[in-house]
mmCIF file of C-alpha atoms in Angstrom:
data_model
loop_
_atom_site.group_PDB
_atom_site.id
_atom_site.type_symbol
_atom_site.label_atom_id
_atom_site.label_comp_id
_atom_site.label_asym_id
_atom_site.label_seq_id
_atom_site.Cartn_x
_atom_site.Cartn_y
_atom_site.Cartn_z
ATOM 1 C CA UNK A 288 -53.366 19.709 -43.406
ATOM 2 C CA UNK A 289 -50.420 18.082 -41.539
ATOM 3 C CA UNK A 290 -51.707 18.928 -38.189
ATOM 4 C CA UNK A 291 -55.010 20.080 -36.920
ATOM 5 C CA UNK A 292 -55.715 21.784 -33.346
ATOM 6 C CA UNK A 293 -59.004 22.554 -31.886
ATOM 7 C CA UNK A 294 -59.047 24.233 -28.580
ATOM 8 C CA UNK A 295 -62.147 24.945 -26.306
ATOM 9 C CA UNK A 296 -62.722 27.104 -23.379
ATOM 10 C CA UNK A 297 -64.840 25.133 -20.868
ATOM 11 C CA UNK A 298 -66.322 28.457 -19.238
ATOM 12 C CA UNK A 299 -67.060 30.766 -21.963
ATOM 13 C CA UNK A 300 -67.386 27.703 -24.783
ATOM 14 C CA UNK A 301 -65.199 29.778 -26.882
ATOM 15 C CA UNK A 302 -63.281 27.633 -29.560
ATOM 16 C CA UNK A 303 -60.777 28.043 -31.955
ATOM 17 C CA UNK A 304 -58.933 25.517 -34.516
ATOM 18 C CA UNK A 305 -55.523 25.880 -35.997
ATOM 19 C CA UNK A 306 -54.492 24.135 -39.157
ATOM 20 C CA UNK A 307 -50.789 23.473 -40.266
ATOM 21 C CA UNK A 308 -50.304 22.791 -44.080
ATOM 22 C CA UNK A 309 -47.077 21.418 -46.016
ATOM 23 C CA UNK A 310 -45.839 23.948 -48.252
ATOM 24 C CA UNK A 311 -42.777 24.229 -50.315
ATOM 25 C CA UNK A 312 -41.237 26.317 -52.501
ATOM 26 C CA UNK A 313 -40.378 23.762 -55.159
ATOM 27 C CA UNK A 314 -41.988 23.253 -58.382
ATOM 28 C CA UNK A 315 -43.245 20.020 -59.514
ATOM 29 C CA UNK A 316 -40.205 20.298 -61.561
ATOM 30 C CA UNK A 317 -37.517 20.570 -59.262
ATOM 31 C CA UNK A 318 -39.277 17.804 -56.920
ATOM 32 C CA UNK A 319 -39.235 15.392 -60.205
ATOM 33 C CA UNK A 320 -35.243 16.209 -60.751
ATOM 34 C CA UNK A 321 -34.753 15.698 -57.160
ATOM 35 C CA UNK A 322 -36.377 11.983 -57.108
ATOM 36 C CA UNK A 323 -34.860 11.357 -60.332
ATOM 37 C CA UNK A 324 -31.321 12.111 -58.988
ATOM 38 C CA UNK A 325 -31.888 10.030 -55.526
ATOM 39 C CA UNK A 326 -33.064 7.430 -57.946
ATOM 40 C CA UNK A 327 -29.494 7.598 -59.938
ATOM 41 C CA UNK A 328 -27.372 7.379 -56.859
ATOM 42 C CA UNK A 329 -29.184 4.629 -55.060
ATOM 43 C CA UNK A 330 -27.283 2.043 -56.807
ATOM 44 C CA UNK A 331 -24.101 3.810 -56.045
ATOM 45 C CA UNK A 332 -25.290 4.029 -52.494
ATOM 46 C CA UNK A 333 -25.982 0.125 -52.647
ATOM 47 C CA UNK A 334 -22.583 -0.576 -53.657
ATOM 48 C CA UNK A 335 -20.754 1.872 -51.229
ATOM 49 C CA UNK A 336 -23.234 0.334 -48.444
ATOM 50 C CA UNK A 337 -22.117 -3.471 -49.627
ATOM 51 C CA UNK A 338 -18.342 -2.773 -50.050
ATOM 52 C CA UNK A 339 -18.358 -1.192 -46.609
ATOM 53 C CA UNK A 340 -20.097 -4.238 -45.105
ATOM 54 C CA UNK A 341 -17.610 -6.664 -46.756
ATOM 55 C CA UNK A 342 -14.446 -4.568 -45.417
ATOM 56 C CA UNK A 343 -16.183 -4.765 -42.145
ATOM 57 C CA UNK A 344 -17.000 -8.298 -42.027
ATOM 58 C CA UNK A 345 -13.156 -8.707 -43.945
ATOM 59 C CA UNK A 346 -11.514 -7.053 -40.907
ATOM 60 C CA UNK A 347 -13.405 -8.443 -38.351
ATOM 61 C CA UNK A 348 -12.438 -12.204 -39.999
ATOM 62 C CA UNK A 349 -8.852 -10.877 -39.570
ATOM 63 C CA UNK A 350 -8.901 -9.862 -35.954
ATOM 64 C CA UNK A 351 -10.467 -13.085 -35.202
ATOM 65 C CA UNK A 352 -7.903 -14.954 -36.864
ATOM 66 C CA UNK A 353 -5.184 -12.895 -35.660
ATOM 67 C CA UNK A 354 -6.479 -13.431 -32.136
ATOM 68 C CA UNK A 355 -6.353 -17.335 -32.606
ATOM 69 C CA UNK A 356 -2.845 -17.148 -33.448
ATOM 70 C CA UNK A 357 -1.487 -14.870 -30.828
ATOM 71 C CA UNK A 358 -3.245 -17.276 -28.167
ATOM 72 C CA UNK A 359 -2.304 -20.406 -29.567
ATOM 73 C CA UNK A 360 -6.038 -21.844 -30.540
ATOM 74 C CA UNK A 361 -4.751 -22.786 -33.646
ATOM 75 C CA UNK A 362 -3.041 -25.911 -32.405
ATOM 76 C CA UNK A 363 -3.482 -27.751 -35.973
ATOM 77 C CA UNK A 364 -1.379 -25.516 -37.251
ATOM 78 C CA UNK A 365 2.690 -25.290 -38.083
ATOM 79 C CA UNK A 366 4.636 -22.373 -37.250
ATOM 80 C CA UNK A 367 5.053 -22.291 -41.032
ATOM 81 C CA UNK A 368 1.322 -22.239 -41.929
ATOM 82 C CA UNK A 369 1.099 -19.129 -38.837
ATOM 83 C CA UNK A 370 3.335 -17.357 -40.711
ATOM 84 C CA UNK A 371 1.506 -17.920 -44.112
ATOM 85 C CA UNK A 372 -1.544 -17.129 -42.524
ATOM 86 C CA UNK A 373 -0.232 -14.364 -41.289
ATOM 87 C CA UNK A 374 1.117 -12.981 -44.338
ATOM 88 C CA UNK A 375 -2.439 -13.593 -45.902
ATOM 89 C CA UNK A 376 -3.996 -11.215 -43.204
ATOM 90 C CA UNK A 377 -1.190 -8.710 -44.108
ATOM 91 C CA UNK A 378 -2.020 -8.692 -47.785
ATOM 92 C CA UNK A 379 -5.737 -8.709 -47.220
ATOM 93 C CA UNK A 380 -5.804 -5.561 -44.876
ATOM 94 C CA UNK A 381 -3.377 -3.792 -47.758
ATOM 95 C CA UNK A 382 -5.956 -4.447 -50.002
ATOM 96 C CA UNK A 383 -9.348 -3.249 -47.653
ATOM 97 C CA UNK A 384 -6.867 -0.063 -47.029
ATOM 98 C CA UNK A 385 -6.768 0.933 -50.637
ATOM 99 C CA UNK A 386 -10.032 2.937 -51.314
ATOM 100 C CA UNK A 387 -9.497 2.463 -54.983
ATOM 101 C CA UNK A 388 -10.355 -1.666 -54.468
ATOM 102 C CA UNK A 389 -13.386 -2.494 -56.131
ATOM 103 C CA UNK A 390 -15.954 -4.524 -53.954
ATOM 104 C CA UNK A 391 -15.296 -7.699 -56.348
ATOM 105 C CA UNK A 392 -11.345 -7.515 -55.975
ATOM 106 C CA UNK A 393 -11.874 -7.396 -51.998
ATOM 107 C CA UNK A 394 -14.469 -10.217 -52.401
ATOM 108 C CA UNK A 395 -11.637 -12.089 -54.267
ATOM 109 C CA UNK A 396 -9.006 -11.424 -51.867
ATOM 110 C CA UNK A 397 -11.194 -12.428 -49.061
ATOM 111 C CA UNK A 398 -12.307 -15.684 -50.162
ATOM 112 C CA UNK A 399 -8.864 -16.625 -51.108
ATOM 113 C CA UNK A 400 -7.652 -15.799 -47.509
#
């Protein structure tokens, strides 16, 4: 069973035990179908997680670069280069906000940036 408990009263020596068994109203076929469905969607779940991770990484990168521009940490860049970087950030953010974009297109845009 899942859990077995035994209790004994010390004075009388009386003992009693209880066992809890796992049970399900699902048939073997239902369980097999559920497992197949879980396996079928596992790759979709993995793709969605990778896309979410990529979006998070790209968003954080954009934020970091923007902060560096705002605090003038990019001293090697001209004003025109900074404007170009800000434009690239805007373009990337636009892509990140579009739910229909694939992970590959997001990745390509991030790498171009």
